[in-house]
PDB file of C-alpha atoms in Angstrom:
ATOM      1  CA  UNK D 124       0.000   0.000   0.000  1.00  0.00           C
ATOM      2  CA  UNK D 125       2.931   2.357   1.036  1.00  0.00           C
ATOM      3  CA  UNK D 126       4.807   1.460  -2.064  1.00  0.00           C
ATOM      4  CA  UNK D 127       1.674   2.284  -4.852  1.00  0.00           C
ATOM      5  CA  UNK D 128       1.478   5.547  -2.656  1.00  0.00           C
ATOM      6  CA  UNK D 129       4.931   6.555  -3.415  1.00  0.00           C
ATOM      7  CA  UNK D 130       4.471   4.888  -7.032  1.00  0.00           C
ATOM      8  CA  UNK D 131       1.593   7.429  -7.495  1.00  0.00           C
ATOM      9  CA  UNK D 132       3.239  10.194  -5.645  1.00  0.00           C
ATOM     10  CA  UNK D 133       6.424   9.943  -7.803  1.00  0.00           C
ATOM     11  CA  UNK D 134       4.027   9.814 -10.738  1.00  0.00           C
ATOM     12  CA  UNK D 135       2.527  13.038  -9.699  1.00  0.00           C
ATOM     13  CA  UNK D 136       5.207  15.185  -9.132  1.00  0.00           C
ATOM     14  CA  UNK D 137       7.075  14.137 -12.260  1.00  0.00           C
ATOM     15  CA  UNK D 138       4.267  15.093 -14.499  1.00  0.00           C
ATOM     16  CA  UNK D 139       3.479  17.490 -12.376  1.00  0.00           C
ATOM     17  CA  UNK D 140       7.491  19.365 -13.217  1.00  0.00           C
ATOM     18  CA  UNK D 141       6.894  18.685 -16.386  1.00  0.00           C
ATOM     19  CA  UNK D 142       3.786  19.956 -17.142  1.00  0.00           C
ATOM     20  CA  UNK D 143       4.197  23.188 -14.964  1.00  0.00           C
ATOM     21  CA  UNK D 144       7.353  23.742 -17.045  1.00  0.00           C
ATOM     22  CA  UNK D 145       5.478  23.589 -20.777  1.00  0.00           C
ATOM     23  CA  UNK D 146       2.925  25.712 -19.263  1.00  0.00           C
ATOM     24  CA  UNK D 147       5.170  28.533 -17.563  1.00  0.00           C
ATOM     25  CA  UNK D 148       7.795  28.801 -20.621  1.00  0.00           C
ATOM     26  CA  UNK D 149       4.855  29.490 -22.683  1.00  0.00           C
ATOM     27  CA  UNK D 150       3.039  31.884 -20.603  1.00  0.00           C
ATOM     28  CA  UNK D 151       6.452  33.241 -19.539  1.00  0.00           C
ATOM     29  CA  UNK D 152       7.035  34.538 -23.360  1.00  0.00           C
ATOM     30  CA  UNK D 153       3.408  35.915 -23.443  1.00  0.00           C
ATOM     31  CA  UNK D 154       3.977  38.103 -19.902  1.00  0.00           C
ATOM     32  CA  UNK D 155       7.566  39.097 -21.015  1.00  0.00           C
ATOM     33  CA  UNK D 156       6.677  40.408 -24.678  1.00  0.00           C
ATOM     34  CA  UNK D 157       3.652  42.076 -23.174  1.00  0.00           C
ATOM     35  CA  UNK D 158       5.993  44.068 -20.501  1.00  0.00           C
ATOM     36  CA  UNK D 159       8.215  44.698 -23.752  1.00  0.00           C
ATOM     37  CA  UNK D 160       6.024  46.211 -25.942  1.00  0.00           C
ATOM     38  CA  UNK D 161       3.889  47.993 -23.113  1.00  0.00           C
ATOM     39  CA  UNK D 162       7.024  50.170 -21.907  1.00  0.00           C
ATOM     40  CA  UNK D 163       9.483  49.647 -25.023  1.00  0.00           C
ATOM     41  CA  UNK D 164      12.214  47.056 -22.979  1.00  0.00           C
ATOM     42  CA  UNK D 165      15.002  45.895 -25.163  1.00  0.00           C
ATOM     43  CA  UNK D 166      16.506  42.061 -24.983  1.00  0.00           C
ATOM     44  CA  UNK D 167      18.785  43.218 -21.534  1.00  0.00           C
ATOM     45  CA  UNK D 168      15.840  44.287 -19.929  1.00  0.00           C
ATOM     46  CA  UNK D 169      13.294  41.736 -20.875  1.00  0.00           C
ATOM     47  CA  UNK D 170      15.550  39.725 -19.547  1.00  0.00           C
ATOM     48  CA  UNK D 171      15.830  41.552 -15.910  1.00  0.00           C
ATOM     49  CA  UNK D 172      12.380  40.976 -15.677  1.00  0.00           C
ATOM     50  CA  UNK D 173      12.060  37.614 -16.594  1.00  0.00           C
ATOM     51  CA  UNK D 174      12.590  35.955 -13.277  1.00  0.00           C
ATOM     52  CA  UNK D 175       9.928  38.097 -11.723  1.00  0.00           C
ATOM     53  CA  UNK D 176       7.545  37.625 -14.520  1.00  0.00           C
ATOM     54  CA  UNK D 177       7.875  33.470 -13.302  1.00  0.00           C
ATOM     55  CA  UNK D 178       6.501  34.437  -9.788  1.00  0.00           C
ATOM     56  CA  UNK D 179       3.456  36.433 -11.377  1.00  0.00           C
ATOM     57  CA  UNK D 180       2.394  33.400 -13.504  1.00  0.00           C
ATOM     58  CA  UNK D 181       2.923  30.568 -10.677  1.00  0.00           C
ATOM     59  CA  UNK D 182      -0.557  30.985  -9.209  1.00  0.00           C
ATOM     60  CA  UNK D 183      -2.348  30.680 -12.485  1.00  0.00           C
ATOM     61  CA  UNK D 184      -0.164  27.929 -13.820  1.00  0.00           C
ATOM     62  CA  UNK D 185      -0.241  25.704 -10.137  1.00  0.00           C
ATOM     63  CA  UNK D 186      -4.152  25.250 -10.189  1.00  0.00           C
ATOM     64  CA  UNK D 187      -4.025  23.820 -14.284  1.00  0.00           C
ATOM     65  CA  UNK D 188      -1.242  22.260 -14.134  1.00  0.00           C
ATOM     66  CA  UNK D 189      -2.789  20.178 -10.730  1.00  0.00           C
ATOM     67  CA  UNK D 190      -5.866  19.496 -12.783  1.00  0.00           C
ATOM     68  CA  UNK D 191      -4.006  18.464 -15.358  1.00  0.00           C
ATOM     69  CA  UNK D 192      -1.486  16.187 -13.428  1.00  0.00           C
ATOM     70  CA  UNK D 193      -4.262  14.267 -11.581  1.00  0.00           C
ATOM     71  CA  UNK D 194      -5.871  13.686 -14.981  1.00  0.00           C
ATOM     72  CA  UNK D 195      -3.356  12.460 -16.923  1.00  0.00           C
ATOM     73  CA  UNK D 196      -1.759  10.386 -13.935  1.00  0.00           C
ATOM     74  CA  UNK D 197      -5.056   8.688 -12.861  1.00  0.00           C
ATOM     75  CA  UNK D 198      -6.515   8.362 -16.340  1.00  0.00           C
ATOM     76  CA  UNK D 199      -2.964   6.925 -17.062  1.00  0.00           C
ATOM     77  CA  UNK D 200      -3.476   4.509 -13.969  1.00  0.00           C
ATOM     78  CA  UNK D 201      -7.346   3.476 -15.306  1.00  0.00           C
ATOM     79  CA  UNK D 202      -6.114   3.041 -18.615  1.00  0.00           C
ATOM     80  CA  UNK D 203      -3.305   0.373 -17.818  1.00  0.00           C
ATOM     81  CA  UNK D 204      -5.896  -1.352 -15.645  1.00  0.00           C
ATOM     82  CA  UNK D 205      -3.752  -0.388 -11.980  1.00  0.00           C
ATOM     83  CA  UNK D 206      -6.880   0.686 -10.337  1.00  0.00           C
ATOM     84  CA  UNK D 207      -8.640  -2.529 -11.057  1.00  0.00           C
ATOM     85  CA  UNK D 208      -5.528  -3.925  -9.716  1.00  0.00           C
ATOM     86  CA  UNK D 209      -5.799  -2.500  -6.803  1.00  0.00           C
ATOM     87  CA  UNK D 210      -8.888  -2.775  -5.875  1.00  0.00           C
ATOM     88  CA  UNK D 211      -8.877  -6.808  -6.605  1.00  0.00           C
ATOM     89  CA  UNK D 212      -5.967  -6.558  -4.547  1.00  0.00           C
ATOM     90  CA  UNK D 213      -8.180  -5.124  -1.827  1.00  0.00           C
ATOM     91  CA  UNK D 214      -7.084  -1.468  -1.491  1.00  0.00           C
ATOM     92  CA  UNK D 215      -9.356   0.838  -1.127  1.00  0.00           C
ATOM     93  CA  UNK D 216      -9.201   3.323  -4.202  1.00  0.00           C
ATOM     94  CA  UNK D 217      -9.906   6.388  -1.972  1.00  0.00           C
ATOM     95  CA  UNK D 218      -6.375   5.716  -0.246  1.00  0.00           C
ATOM     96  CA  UNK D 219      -4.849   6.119  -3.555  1.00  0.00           C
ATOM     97  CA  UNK D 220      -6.253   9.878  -3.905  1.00  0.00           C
ATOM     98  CA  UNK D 221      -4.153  10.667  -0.705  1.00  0.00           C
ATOM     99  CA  UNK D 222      -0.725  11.509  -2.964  1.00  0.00           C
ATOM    100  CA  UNK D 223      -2.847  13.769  -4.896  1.00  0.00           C
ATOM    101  CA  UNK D 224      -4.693  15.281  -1.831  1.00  0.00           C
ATOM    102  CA  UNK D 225      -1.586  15.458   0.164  1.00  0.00           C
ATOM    103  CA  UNK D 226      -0.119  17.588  -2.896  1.00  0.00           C
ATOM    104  CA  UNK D 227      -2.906  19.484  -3.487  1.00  0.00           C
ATOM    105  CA  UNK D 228      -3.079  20.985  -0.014  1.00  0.00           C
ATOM    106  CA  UNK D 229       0.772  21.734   0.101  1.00  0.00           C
ATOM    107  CA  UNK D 230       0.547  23.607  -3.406  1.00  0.00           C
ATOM    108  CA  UNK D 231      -2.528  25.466  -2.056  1.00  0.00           C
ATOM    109  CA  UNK D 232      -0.515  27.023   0.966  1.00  0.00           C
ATOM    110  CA  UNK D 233       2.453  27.809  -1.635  1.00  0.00           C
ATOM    111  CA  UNK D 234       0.514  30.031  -3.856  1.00  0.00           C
ATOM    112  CA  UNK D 235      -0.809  31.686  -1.116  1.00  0.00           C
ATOM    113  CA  UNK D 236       2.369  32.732   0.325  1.00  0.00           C
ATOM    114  CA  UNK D 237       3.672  33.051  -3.498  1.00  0.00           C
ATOM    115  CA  UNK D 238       0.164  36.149  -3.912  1.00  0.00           C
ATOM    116  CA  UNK D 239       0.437  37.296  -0.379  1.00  0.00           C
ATOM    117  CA  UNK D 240       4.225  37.954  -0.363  1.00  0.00           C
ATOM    118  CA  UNK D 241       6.279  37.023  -3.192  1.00  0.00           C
ATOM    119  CA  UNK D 242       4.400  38.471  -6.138  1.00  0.00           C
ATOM    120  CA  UNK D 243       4.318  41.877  -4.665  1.00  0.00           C
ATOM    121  CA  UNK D 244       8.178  41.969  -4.714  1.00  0.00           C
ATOM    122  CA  UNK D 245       8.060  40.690  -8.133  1.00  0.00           C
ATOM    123  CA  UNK D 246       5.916  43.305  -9.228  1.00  0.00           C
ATOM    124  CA  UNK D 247       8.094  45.941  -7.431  1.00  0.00           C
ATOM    125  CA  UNK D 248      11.121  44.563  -9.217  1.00  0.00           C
ATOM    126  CA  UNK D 249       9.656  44.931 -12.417  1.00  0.00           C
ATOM    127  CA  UNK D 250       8.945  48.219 -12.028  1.00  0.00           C
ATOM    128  CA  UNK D 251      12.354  49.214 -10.785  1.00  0.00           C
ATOM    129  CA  UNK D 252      13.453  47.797 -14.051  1.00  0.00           C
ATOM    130  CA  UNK D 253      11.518  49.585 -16.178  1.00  0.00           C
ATOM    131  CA  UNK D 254      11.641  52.870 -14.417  1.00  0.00           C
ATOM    132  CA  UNK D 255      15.337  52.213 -14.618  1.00  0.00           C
ATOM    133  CA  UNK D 256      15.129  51.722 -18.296  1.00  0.00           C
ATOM    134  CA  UNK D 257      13.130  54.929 -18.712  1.00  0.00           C
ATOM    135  CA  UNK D 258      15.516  57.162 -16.166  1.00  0.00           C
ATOM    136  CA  UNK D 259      18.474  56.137 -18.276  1.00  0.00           C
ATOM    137  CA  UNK D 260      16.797  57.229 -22.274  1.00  0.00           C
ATOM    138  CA  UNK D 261      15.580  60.382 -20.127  1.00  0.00           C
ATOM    139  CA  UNK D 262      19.302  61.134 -19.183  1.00  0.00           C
ATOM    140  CA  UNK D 263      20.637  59.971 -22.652  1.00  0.00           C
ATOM    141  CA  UNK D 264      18.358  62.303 -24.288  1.00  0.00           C
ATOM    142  CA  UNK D 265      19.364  65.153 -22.086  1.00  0.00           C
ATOM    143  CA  UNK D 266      23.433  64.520 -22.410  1.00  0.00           C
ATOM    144  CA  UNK D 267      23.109  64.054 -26.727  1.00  0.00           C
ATOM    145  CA  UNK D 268      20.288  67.009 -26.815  1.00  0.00           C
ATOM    146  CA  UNK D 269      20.751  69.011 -23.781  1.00  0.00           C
ATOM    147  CA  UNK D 270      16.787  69.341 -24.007  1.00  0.00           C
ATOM    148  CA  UNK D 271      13.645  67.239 -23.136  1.00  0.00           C
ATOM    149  CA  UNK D 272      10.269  69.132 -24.751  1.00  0.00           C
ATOM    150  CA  UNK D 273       7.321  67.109 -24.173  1.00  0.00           C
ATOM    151  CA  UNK D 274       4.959  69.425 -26.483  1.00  0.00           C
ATOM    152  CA  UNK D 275       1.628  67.516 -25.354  1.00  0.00           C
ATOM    153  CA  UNK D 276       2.700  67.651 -21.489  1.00  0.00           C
ATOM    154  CA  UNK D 277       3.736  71.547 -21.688  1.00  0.00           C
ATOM    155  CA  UNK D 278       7.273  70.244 -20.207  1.00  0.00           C
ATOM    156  CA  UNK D 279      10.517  71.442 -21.510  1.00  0.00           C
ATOM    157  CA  UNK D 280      13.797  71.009 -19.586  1.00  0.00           C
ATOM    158  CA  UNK D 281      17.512  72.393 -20.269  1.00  0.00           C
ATOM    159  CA  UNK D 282      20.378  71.345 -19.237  1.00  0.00           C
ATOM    160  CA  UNK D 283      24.320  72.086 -19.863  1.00  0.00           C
ATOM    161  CA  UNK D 284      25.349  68.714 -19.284  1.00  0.00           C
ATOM    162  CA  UNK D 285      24.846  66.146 -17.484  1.00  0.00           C
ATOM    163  CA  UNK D 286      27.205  64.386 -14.581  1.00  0.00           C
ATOM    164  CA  UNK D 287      26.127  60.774 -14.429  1.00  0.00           C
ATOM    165  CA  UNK D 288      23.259  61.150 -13.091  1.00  0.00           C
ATOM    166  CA  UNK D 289      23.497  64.484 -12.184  1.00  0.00           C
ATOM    167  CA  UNK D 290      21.794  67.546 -13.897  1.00  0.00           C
ATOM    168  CA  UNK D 291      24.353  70.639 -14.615  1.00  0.00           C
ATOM    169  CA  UNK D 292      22.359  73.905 -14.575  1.00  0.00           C
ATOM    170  CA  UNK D 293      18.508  72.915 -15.123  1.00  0.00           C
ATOM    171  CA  UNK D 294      15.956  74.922 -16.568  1.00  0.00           C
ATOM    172  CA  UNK D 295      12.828  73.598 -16.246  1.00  0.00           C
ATOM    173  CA  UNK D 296       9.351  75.732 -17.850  1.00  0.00           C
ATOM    174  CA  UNK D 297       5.807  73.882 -17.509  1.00  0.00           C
ATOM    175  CA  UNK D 298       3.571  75.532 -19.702  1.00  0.00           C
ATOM    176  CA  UNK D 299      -0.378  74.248 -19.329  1.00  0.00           C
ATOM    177  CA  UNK D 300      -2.347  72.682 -22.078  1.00  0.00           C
ATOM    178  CA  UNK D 301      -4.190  76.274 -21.979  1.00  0.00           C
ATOM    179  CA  UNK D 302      -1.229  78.417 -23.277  1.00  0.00           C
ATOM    180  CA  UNK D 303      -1.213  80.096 -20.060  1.00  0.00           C
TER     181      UNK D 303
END
């Protein structure tokens, strides 16, 4: 009984990997290319971001890829006749949903602590790397130009040069939408 338990457990977590994998990598290159084109990343920043982007997907992928694992390993168990086994063998089938319970439970409690905790720092860290990103064109613009006009946002800003990240002599005029 304790060996088909570890049998189905083993079972379970290997498809489980496996399928989790397929389904992140591919949902991984949807998230990333969205970030991308949203804020205009190039390849050094998409990948910056890509770790974090893993953390966002885990608690969509952990529920399907569950469902998925318990279907494929238990239909895969039917199919090859096991279950009859088993049960002519005298186990009781419900013991046999225990791996898959047990598993179940322990991925529930991960995603939880994945939304509650980790997924905010993700999210954080993704947005340091883009503002990042967008601090460092800002201050390229100004050291090639010397000038930033942003004719829709009434902004203009001067500068003489610019020390790292340090503006030399500023001007700065805000003009409203209005003309005034």
């Amino acid at each position: 009984m304790r060996l088909l338990q570890r049998y189905i457990t083993g079972e379970l977590l290997r498809v489980f990997v496996m399928v989790l994998i397929a389904i992140s990598i591919l949902l991984v290159f949807v998230g990333v290319f969205q970030q991308a084109t949203e804020n205009g990343l190039g390849p050094v920043e998409v990948l910056q971001i890509l770790p974090y982007v893993i953390y966002s997907l885990l608690p969509i992928t952990i529920p399907a890829t569950m469902l998925l694992t318990v279907t494929v390993v238990y239909g895969r168990m039917s199919g090859d006749q096991e279950l009859i086994a088993a049960r002519a063998a005298g186990i009781n089938l419900i013991s046999l949903l225990w791996p898959a319970l047990l598993m179940g439970a322990s991925l529930s409690a991960g995603a939880l602590v994945l939304t509650d905790r980790v997924i905010p720092w993700s999210i954080d860290k993704i947005q340091e790397t883009v503002l990042l990103k967008m601090e460092k064109i800002f201050l390229d613009q100004l050291r090639s130009d010397h000038q930033f006009i942003d004719p829709q946002g009434g902004l203009a800003i001067t500068v003489i040069d610019v020390d790292q990240k340090t503006l030399i002599k500023p001007t700065i005029r805000y003009t409203p939408k209005s003309g005034q």
